[in-house]
Short mmCIF file of C-alpha atoms in Angstrom, two decimals:
data_model
loop_
_atom_site.label_atom_id
_atom_site.label_comp_id
_atom_site.label_asym_id
_atom_site.label_seq_id
_atom_site.Cartn_x
_atom_site.Cartn_y
_atom_site.Cartn_z
CA UNK A 1 -12.71 106.16 64.54
CA UNK A 2 -14.23 102.95 64.23
CA UNK A 3 -17.65 102.76 62.78
CA UNK A 4 -20.44 101.51 65.12
CA UNK A 5 -21.78 99.01 62.77
CA UNK A 6 -18.56 97.32 62.76
CA UNK A 7 -19.47 95.96 66.18
CA UNK A 8 -21.22 92.81 66.64
CA UNK A 9 -24.75 92.62 68.83
CA UNK A 10 -25.22 88.78 68.65
CA UNK A 11 -23.71 85.51 68.69
CA UNK A 12 -24.02 82.14 67.35
CA UNK A 13 -22.14 79.25 66.98
CA UNK A 14 -18.87 81.05 67.81
CA UNK A 15 -19.62 83.84 64.98
CA UNK A 16 -20.13 87.34 65.84
CA UNK A 17 -22.98 88.98 63.91
CA UNK A 18 -25.29 92.00 63.86
CA UNK A 19 -28.42 93.11 61.85
CA UNK A 20 -27.89 93.31 58.42
CA UNK A 21 -28.43 95.77 55.57
CA UNK A 22 -31.56 95.04 53.54
CA UNK A 23 -30.01 96.20 50.20
CA UNK A 24 -28.16 95.54 48.08
CA UNK A 25 -29.49 91.80 47.90
CA UNK A 26 -26.88 88.84 47.81
CA UNK A 27 -23.73 88.76 49.78
CA UNK A 28 -21.64 91.89 50.06
CA UNK A 29 -18.46 93.08 52.25
CA UNK A 30 -19.08 95.67 54.69
CA UNK A 31 -16.44 96.39 57.56
CA UNK A 32 -14.83 93.51 59.39
CA UNK A 33 -17.64 91.30 57.85
CA UNK A 34 -19.84 89.89 54.93
CA UNK A 35 -23.65 91.37 54.62
CA UNK A 36 -26.03 88.62 53.49
CA UNK A 37 -29.41 89.61 52.55
CA UNK A 38 -32.05 87.69 50.83
CA UNK A 39 -35.75 88.35 50.22
CA UNK A 40 -38.70 85.98 50.58
CA UNK A 41 -42.46 87.37 50.98
CA UNK A 42 -43.55 83.73 51.97
CA UNK A 43 -41.10 81.88 54.04
CA UNK A 44 -41.44 81.98 57.99
CA UNK A 45 -37.57 81.38 58.64
CA UNK A 46 -34.59 81.51 57.23
CA UNK A 47 -30.85 79.77 58.02
CA UNK A 48 -27.47 80.93 56.61
CA UNK A 49 -25.65 77.68 56.03
CA UNK A 50 -22.03 78.35 55.37
CA UNK A 51 -19.42 75.64 53.86
CA UNK A 52 -15.76 75.60 53.31
CA UNK A 53 -15.19 75.46 49.97
CA UNK A 54 -15.66 72.11 48.62
CA UNK A 55 -16.66 70.47 51.50
CA UNK A 56 -19.34 67.70 51.62
CA UNK A 57 -20.91 68.71 55.19
CA UNK A 58 -21.64 72.59 56.48
CA UNK A 59 -19.24 74.34 58.52
CA UNK A 60 -22.23 76.14 60.67
CA UNK A 61 -25.79 76.87 60.13
CA UNK A 62 -26.77 80.21 61.38
CA UNK A 63 -30.93 81.02 61.68
CA UNK A 64 -31.73 84.71 61.14
CA UNK A 65 -32.90 86.04 64.44
CA UNK A 66 -36.28 87.77 64.02
CA UNK A 67 -34.87 90.92 64.72
CA UNK A 68 -32.81 90.88 61.52
CA UNK A 69 -35.84 90.55 59.30
CA UNK A 70 -36.39 93.50 57.64
CA UNK A 71 -40.12 93.70 56.13
CA UNK A 72 -39.69 90.27 53.63
CA UNK A 73 -36.15 90.54 53.96
CA UNK A 74 -33.74 88.61 55.83
CA UNK A 75 -30.42 90.51 56.47
CA UNK A 76 -27.46 89.69 58.80
CA UNK A 77 -23.88 90.53 58.60
CA UNK A 78 -21.34 87.88 59.97
CA UNK A 79 -18.07 88.92 60.98
CA UNK A 80 -14.69 86.96 60.61
CA UNK A 81 -15.25 84.93 57.85
CA UNK A 82 -12.45 83.20 55.58
CA UNK A 83 -13.62 85.21 52.45
CA UNK A 84 -11.63 83.24 49.75
CA UNK A 85 -12.69 79.76 51.66
CA UNK A 86 -16.24 80.05 51.95
CA UNK A 87 -19.31 79.09 50.18
CA UNK A 88 -23.08 79.82 51.12
CA UNK A 89 -26.54 79.04 50.76
CA UNK A 90 -29.93 79.38 52.49
CA UNK A 91 -32.61 77.10 54.29
CA UNK A 92 -36.09 78.35 53.95
CA UNK A 93 -38.92 77.41 56.25
CA UNK A 94 -42.78 77.79 55.11
CA UNK A 95 -45.61 76.03 53.89
CA UNK A 96 -45.14 73.26 51.33
CA UNK A 97 -48.54 73.70 49.32
CA UNK A 98 -48.20 73.20 45.61
CA UNK A 99 -51.59 73.91 44.74
CA UNK A 100 -51.34 77.62 46.43
CA UNK A 101 -47.83 77.73 44.96
CA UNK A 102 -45.51 77.32 47.56
CA UNK A 103 -42.71 74.58 47.79
CA UNK A 104 -40.54 75.33 51.15
CA UNK A 105 -38.71 72.44 52.13
CA UNK A 106 -36.08 73.04 54.85
CA UNK A 107 -34.28 70.03 54.12
CA UNK A 108 -32.89 71.45 50.80
CA UNK A 109 -29.94 74.06 50.72
CA UNK A 110 -30.68 76.96 48.45
CA UNK A 111 -28.66 79.10 45.97
CA UNK A 112 -28.84 82.78 46.42
CA UNK A 113 -30.37 84.52 43.47
CA UNK A 114 -28.01 87.09 43.58
CA UNK A 115 -24.48 85.10 43.93
CA UNK A 116 -21.88 86.52 42.14
CA UNK A 117 -20.17 83.55 41.60
CA UNK A 118 -21.30 79.73 41.77
CA UNK A 119 -18.90 76.95 42.51
CA UNK A 120 -19.62 72.93 41.98
CA UNK A 121 -19.28 72.93 38.37
CA UNK A 122 -16.18 74.55 37.97
CA UNK A 123 -14.80 72.21 35.09
CA UNK A 124 -16.60 71.44 31.82
CA UNK A 125 -17.64 67.83 31.13
CA UNK A 126 -16.81 66.23 34.77
CA UNK A 127 -20.05 64.55 36.00
CA UNK A 128 -21.45 66.21 38.84
CA UNK A 129 -21.92 64.56 42.42
CA UNK A 130 -25.60 63.97 41.93
CA UNK A 131 -25.46 63.07 45.97
CA UNK A 132 -24.20 66.23 46.83
CA UNK A 133 -26.68 68.09 49.51
CA UNK A 134 -25.77 71.45 47.73
CA UNK A 135 -24.52 70.96 44.10
CA UNK A 136 -24.30 74.94 43.17
CA UNK A 137 -22.75 76.85 45.77
CA UNK A 138 -22.49 80.72 46.21
CA UNK A 139 -19.34 82.09 46.57
CA UNK A 140 -17.89 85.89 47.65
CA UNK A 141 -16.55 88.02 44.81
CA UNK A 142 -14.13 90.60 45.36
CA UNK A 143 -14.82 93.82 42.74
CA UNK A 144 -11.31 94.94 42.69
CA UNK A 145 -10.43 94.33 38.85
CA UNK A 146 -8.13 96.79 37.43
CA UNK A 147 -10.00 97.92 34.24
CA UNK A 148 -7.32 100.63 33.21
CA UNK A 149 -9.78 103.42 32.08
CA UNK A 150 -11.58 100.89 29.85
CA UNK A 151 -15.09 101.95 28.87
CA UNK A 152 -17.84 100.74 26.36
CA UNK A 153 -17.09 101.44 22.72
CA UNK A 154 -20.49 102.81 22.02
CA UNK A 155 -20.46 102.02 18.19
CA UNK A 156 -23.71 103.00 16.51
CA UNK A 157 -26.34 100.49 16.23
CA UNK A 158 -26.58 100.47 12.24
CA UNK A 159 -22.77 99.92 11.94
CA UNK A 160 -22.50 96.58 14.07
CA UNK A 161 -21.38 93.21 12.52
CA UNK A 162 -22.22 90.69 15.32
CA UNK A 163 -20.18 87.62 15.50
CA UNK A 164 -22.58 85.00 17.57
CA UNK A 165 -20.06 82.84 19.54
CA UNK A 166 -20.38 79.58 21.87
CA UNK A 167 -17.71 80.04 24.29
CA UNK A 168 -16.61 76.61 24.31
CA UNK A 169 -17.40 75.82 21.04
CA UNK A 170 -15.72 78.69 19.33
CA UNK A 171 -12.16 77.35 20.39
CA UNK A 172 -12.44 73.57 21.93
CA UNK A 173 -10.93 71.92 18.33
CA UNK A 174 -7.47 71.74 18.24
CA UNK A 175 -7.49 73.66 14.77
CA UNK A 176 -7.99 76.62 17.04
CA UNK A 177 -4.29 76.62 17.99
CA UNK A 178 -5.04 78.15 21.40
CA UNK A 179 -3.41 77.37 24.86
CA UNK A 180 -6.59 77.46 26.91
CA UNK A 181 -8.90 75.94 24.36
CA UNK A 182 -13.06 76.48 25.06
CA UNK A 183 -12.66 79.35 27.76
CA UNK A 184 -12.58 82.89 27.97
CA UNK A 185 -8.84 83.08 27.99
CA UNK A 186 -8.80 81.10 24.51
CA UNK A 187 -11.14 83.33 22.99
CA UNK A 188 -8.50 86.43 23.80
CA UNK A 189 -5.99 84.77 21.32
CA UNK A 190 -8.49 84.53 18.57
CA UNK A 191 -8.99 88.35 18.45
CA UNK A 192 -6.84 89.28 15.36
CA UNK A 193 -8.92 86.56 13.76
CA UNK A 194 -12.16 88.26 14.48
CA UNK A 195 -10.63 91.57 13.45
CA UNK A 196 -9.31 90.19 10.23
CA UNK A 197 -13.12 89.28 9.71
CA UNK A 198 -14.42 92.52 9.97
CA UNK A 199 -16.13 91.79 13.16
CA UNK A 200 -16.99 94.60 15.70
CA UNK A 201 -19.19 92.90 17.96
CA UNK A 202 -18.95 89.38 19.76
CA UNK A 203 -22.27 88.36 21.01
CA UNK A 204 -21.76 85.39 23.42
CA UNK A 205 -24.60 82.46 24.06
CA UNK A 206 -25.73 82.21 27.46
CA UNK A 207 -22.47 82.44 29.77
CA UNK A 208 -24.51 82.51 33.07
CA UNK A 209 -23.61 79.68 35.19
CA UNK A 210 -25.57 76.72 33.90
CA UNK A 211 -24.97 72.88 34.15
CA UNK A 212 -24.10 70.97 31.10
CA UNK A 213 -25.25 67.96 32.43
CA UNK A 214 -28.92 68.88 32.84
CA UNK A 215 -30.85 66.50 30.86
CA UNK A 216 -27.81 64.39 30.25
CA UNK A 217 -28.52 60.86 29.15
CA UNK A 218 -26.01 57.66 28.31
CA UNK A 219 -24.37 57.16 24.98
CA UNK A 220 -26.26 53.86 23.56
CA UNK A 221 -22.94 52.87 22.17
CA UNK A 222 -20.51 53.70 24.98
CA UNK A 223 -22.68 53.87 27.98
CA UNK A 224 -20.75 57.21 28.73
CA UNK A 225 -22.88 60.03 29.98
CA UNK A 226 -23.80 62.47 27.36
CA UNK A 227 -23.91 66.25 28.07
CA UNK A 228 -27.48 67.77 27.55
CA UNK A 229 -27.04 71.51 27.78
CA UNK A 230 -24.17 72.25 25.67
CA UNK A 231 -25.69 75.47 24.63
CA UNK A 232 -26.55 76.76 28.31
CA UNK A 233 -30.04 78.03 27.75
CA UNK A 234 -31.21 76.91 31.06
CA UNK A 235 -29.98 79.76 34.04
CA UNK A 236 -28.66 78.23 37.66
CA UNK A 237 -27.65 81.76 38.59
CA UNK A 238 -27.99 85.11 36.77
CA UNK A 239 -25.24 87.04 38.19
CA UNK A 240 -22.27 84.63 38.08
CA UNK A 241 -20.15 83.62 34.85
CA UNK A 242 -19.86 79.97 34.18
CA UNK A 243 -16.72 78.92 35.62
CA UNK A 244 -16.48 75.82 33.71
CA UNK A 245 -15.86 78.47 30.86
CA UNK A 246 -12.54 80.09 32.41
CA UNK A 247 -9.32 78.36 32.44
CA UNK A 248 -9.07 79.43 36.00
CA UNK A 249 -12.73 78.30 37.05
CA UNK A 250 -11.04 75.44 39.28
CA UNK A 251 -9.42 78.13 41.15
CA UNK A 252 -12.54 80.52 41.51
CA UNK A 253 -10.84 83.31 39.16
CA UNK A 254 -14.05 83.12 36.07
CA UNK A 255 -14.87 86.80 37.32
CA UNK A 256 -11.66 88.07 36.27
CA UNK A 257 -11.06 86.10 33.66
CA UNK A 258 -14.17 87.35 31.76
CA UNK A 259 -13.65 90.62 32.62
CA UNK A 260 -9.95 90.59 31.17
CA UNK A 261 -11.41 89.14 27.99
CA UNK A 262 -13.99 92.04 27.76
CA UNK A 263 -11.06 94.62 28.38
CA UNK A 264 -9.17 93.07 25.59
CA UNK A 265 -12.14 93.21 23.15
CA UNK A 266 -12.53 96.84 23.52
CA UNK A 267 -8.93 97.69 23.45
CA UNK A 268 -9.46 96.21 19.72
CA UNK A 269 -12.49 98.44 19.22
CA UNK A 270 -15.02 95.34 19.58
CA UNK A 271 -18.25 95.19 21.57
CA UNK A 272 -19.47 92.54 23.77
CA UNK A 273 -23.02 91.49 23.86
CA UNK A 274 -24.47 88.81 26.00
CA UNK A 275 -27.27 86.70 25.21
CA UNK A 276 -29.48 86.61 28.39
CA UNK A 277 -32.23 84.09 29.67
CA UNK A 278 -34.82 85.84 31.74
CA UNK A 279 -37.68 84.08 30.35
CA UNK A 280 -37.01 80.63 32.45
CA UNK A 281 -34.80 78.87 34.68
CA UNK A 282 -33.15 75.47 35.34
CA UNK A 283 -35.65 74.44 37.96
CA UNK A 284 -38.04 73.35 35.32
CA UNK A 285 -41.75 72.14 36.02
CA UNK A 286 -43.33 70.45 39.04
CA UNK A 287 -40.88 67.34 38.54
CA UNK A 288 -37.75 69.53 38.32
CA UNK A 289 -35.05 70.44 41.47
CA UNK A 290 -35.43 73.27 44.06
CA UNK A 291 -32.22 74.92 43.37
CA UNK A 292 -32.82 78.54 44.35
CA UNK A 293 -36.15 80.37 43.27
CA UNK A 294 -38.52 77.81 43.82
CA UNK A 295 -37.63 76.98 47.39
CA UNK A 296 -37.13 80.75 48.12
CA UNK A 297 -40.57 82.20 47.25
CA UNK A 298 -42.05 79.97 44.11
CA UNK A 299 -44.91 81.91 44.05
CA UNK A 300 -43.19 85.25 43.45
CA UNK A 301 -40.69 84.07 40.95
CA UNK A 302 -42.74 81.86 38.43
CA UNK A 303 -45.96 82.53 37.02
CA UNK A 304 -48.40 80.33 38.11
CA UNK A 305 -52.11 78.91 37.12
CA UNK A 306 -54.74 78.95 39.97
CA UNK A 307 -54.05 75.45 40.77
CA UNK A 308 -50.25 76.14 41.27
CA UNK A 309 -48.99 74.78 38.28
CA UNK A 310 -46.31 76.51 36.01
CA UNK A 311 -47.21 78.53 33.04
CA UNK A 312 -44.98 77.21 30.39
CA UNK A 313 -44.63 79.84 27.89
CA UNK A 314 -41.07 79.02 26.99
CA UNK A 315 -40.94 75.34 26.15
CA UNK A 316 -38.74 74.28 29.12
CA UNK A 317 -41.34 73.87 32.18
CA UNK A 318 -41.78 77.11 33.72
CA UNK A 319 -41.77 80.59 33.11
CA UNK A 320 -40.17 83.75 35.29
CA UNK A 321 -42.75 86.31 36.73
CA UNK A 322 -41.02 89.19 34.90
CA UNK A 323 -43.49 91.62 35.64
CA UNK A 324 -43.85 90.85 39.24
CA UNK A 325 -42.24 93.97 40.87
CA UNK A 326 -39.47 91.82 42.78
CA UNK A 327 -38.60 90.17 39.86
CA UNK A 328 -38.57 92.77 37.51
CA UNK A 329 -36.22 94.58 40.21
CA UNK A 330 -34.01 91.27 39.68
CA UNK A 331 -33.68 91.54 36.26
CA UNK A 332 -32.76 95.25 36.51
CA UNK A 333 -30.31 94.90 39.06
CA UNK A 334 -28.56 91.82 37.15
CA UNK A 335 -28.59 93.68 33.86
CA UNK A 336 -27.07 97.02 35.65
CA UNK A 337 -24.49 94.61 37.25
CA UNK A 338 -23.17 92.99 34.15
CA UNK A 339 -23.11 96.78 32.42
CA UNK A 340 -21.43 98.19 35.59
CA UNK A 341 -19.04 95.55 36.72
CA UNK A 342 -18.29 94.01 33.53
CA UNK A 343 -18.47 96.82 30.86
CA UNK A 344 -20.73 94.90 28.71
CA UNK A 345 -22.09 96.80 25.59
CA UNK A 346 -25.51 95.38 24.85
CA UNK A 347 -28.07 92.30 25.62
CA UNK A 348 -30.03 89.72 23.23
CA UNK A 349 -33.05 88.68 25.19
CA UNK A 350 -33.96 85.14 24.70
CA UNK A 351 -37.80 84.58 23.92
CA UNK A 352 -38.07 88.23 24.90
CA UNK A 353 -42.03 88.12 24.51
CA UNK A 354 -42.30 86.55 27.69
CA UNK A 355 -41.00 89.70 29.40
CA UNK A 356 -44.08 91.43 28.09
CA UNK A 357 -46.60 89.41 29.88
CA UNK A 358 -48.66 89.59 32.81
CA UNK A 359 -48.55 87.41 36.00
CA UNK A 360 -51.76 85.53 34.68
CA UNK A 361 -49.73 85.42 31.23
CA UNK A 362 -51.92 87.75 29.30
CA UNK A 363 -49.68 90.14 26.81
CA UNK A 364 -49.60 93.76 28.40
CA UNK A 365 -49.65 96.62 26.36
CA UNK A 366 -47.30 98.64 28.29
CA UNK A 367 -45.04 96.05 29.86
CA UNK A 368 -43.33 97.81 32.86
CA UNK A 369 -40.34 95.66 32.75
CA UNK A 370 -39.53 96.67 29.29
CA UNK A 371 -40.28 100.28 29.72
CA UNK A 372 -38.11 100.18 32.82
CA UNK A 373 -35.33 98.78 30.99
CA UNK A 374 -35.62 101.31 28.22
CA UNK A 375 -35.33 104.12 30.21
CA UNK A 376 -32.60 102.99 33.04
CA UNK A 377 -29.84 105.67 33.31
CA UNK A 378 -27.12 102.81 33.96
CA UNK A 379 -28.34 101.03 30.75
CA UNK A 380 -28.83 104.01 28.81
CA UNK A 381 -26.09 103.20 26.25
CA UNK A 382 -26.33 99.32 25.95
CA UNK A 383 -28.14 97.77 23.09
CA UNK A 384 -31.17 95.99 24.04
CA UNK A 385 -32.02 93.66 21.44
CA UNK A 386 -35.47 91.43 21.73
CA UNK A 387 -36.05 87.91 20.08
CA UNK A 388 -39.64 89.15 19.62
CA UNK A 389 -41.43 85.80 20.32
CA UNK A 390 -42.13 83.04 22.94
CA UNK A 391 -42.95 79.62 22.75
CA UNK A 392 -46.42 80.22 23.60
CA UNK A 393 -47.31 81.76 20.50
CA UNK A 394 -46.87 85.48 21.14
CA UNK A 395 -45.07 86.61 17.83
CA UNK A 396 -44.33 90.48 18.02
CA UNK A 397 -41.74 90.93 15.15
CA UNK A 398 -42.35 94.29 13.91
CA UNK A 399 -44.78 95.13 16.72
CA UNK A 400 -42.44 94.74 20.01
CA UNK A 401 -43.09 97.70 22.72
CA UNK A 402 -39.59 99.47 21.50
CA UNK A 403 -40.05 102.82 23.83
CA UNK A 404 -37.72 103.97 21.12
CA UNK A 405 -34.78 101.62 22.39
CA UNK A 406 -35.59 98.32 21.74
CA UNK A 407 -34.40 96.37 18.78
CA UNK A 408 -35.75 93.22 17.32
CA UNK A 409 -33.86 90.12 16.32
CA UNK A 410 -35.09 89.48 12.70
CA UNK A 411 -36.71 86.02 12.52
CA UNK A 412 -36.78 85.55 8.94
CA UNK A 413 -33.13 86.73 8.17
CA UNK A 414 -32.11 84.92 11.10
CA UNK A 415 -33.09 81.36 9.42
CA UNK A 416 -32.58 82.45 5.69
CA UNK A 417 -29.04 84.12 5.55
CA UNK A 418 -26.39 82.29 4.07
CA UNK A 419 -23.79 82.94 6.53
CA UNK A 420 -25.14 81.75 10.15
CA UNK A 421 -22.40 83.82 11.84
CA UNK A 422 -20.75 87.09 11.19
CA UNK A 423 -23.86 89.05 10.44
CA UNK A 424 -26.14 92.12 11.80
CA UNK A 425 -29.83 90.43 12.01
CA UNK A 426 -32.12 92.50 13.65
CA UNK A 427 -34.51 95.50 13.34
CA UNK A 428 -33.76 99.06 14.44
CA UNK A 429 -35.43 100.54 17.17
CA UNK A 430 -38.34 103.01 15.85
#
């Protein structure tokens, strides 16, 4: 028997539609189509923008009918899409009133905060098309990887020997001898070397999608444009592995390539930990670009002063509003996704003191986000390690709210240890 929800009820520009499912947020597959769900508490209208992969102009722009809005969530099923050749984004309409926290601009196409893969920056060092109307593009992802009974390693925390690693830097030099230097695939060839060192946990510096050309400038000697964001601490999309870190990124296979790397590490008894940056985004301050969060619901996603300016507890121009319930849920959804779909063993939180601040910026005695992560059932076996300070002067080494779960990055050890890589450098949870 056919499912009732596989039948369209509406049509727009030749596409069959029906009311979508509010959860999960993002783009997900349903019988016969794709469910698009996006939250905004202050937008007045939302339009789904579809592109053929790599095309300069949209394939279609489909407004969400009023009856497709459920509370503050726009949800729509679109039938008959070419899943592997589609990119998507949103236009949001609402007030442009920065003094009251609103930056809506329907002329901009915005990235889905829950996009599981992002196109547009697929090859490292390739200069962006600065005139592209939609530079970072949401893509659909099939969760069909064969894990072959893989599971997290679960090494006791006190026994970890952690090797901090930049994905590109680790194998980029010809001396690494790998076939695909600077990629997830290249790292696989170096696992025997890591085993020889005695490493049993690799912590990757940020692998979420970022743009290495953010903050770029010309080389004074050659005039060539230099990479400005090599380290990746400026996130574009929290759910998507960086496509330029994958040898197969230009083919859109970065998800499977990273999963294959995690699987191989686990096969050799090595845990995989991610350095995650939930304290700010690549959108910067009032002079930065509208990529996603700012244009979708600026007042929800960022900490703002009463005058509408961005609190800057990160030294980067903006600060995520982590203890707003919507943002808190996004962080939780994201970490659950990486733990469940990528089998990640743990997370190191950059400038984690930010995660304990109220929307006003004041430190909280019982931060809801930190407590939620500590007791979450899906994250129960994941290591949680806090860099226990921020750029606003909140220094919590030795006093970070631990809930019996959180460990702390030890700043003194970090900067005095004679070995900058293979080492354990955190305070155990109390």
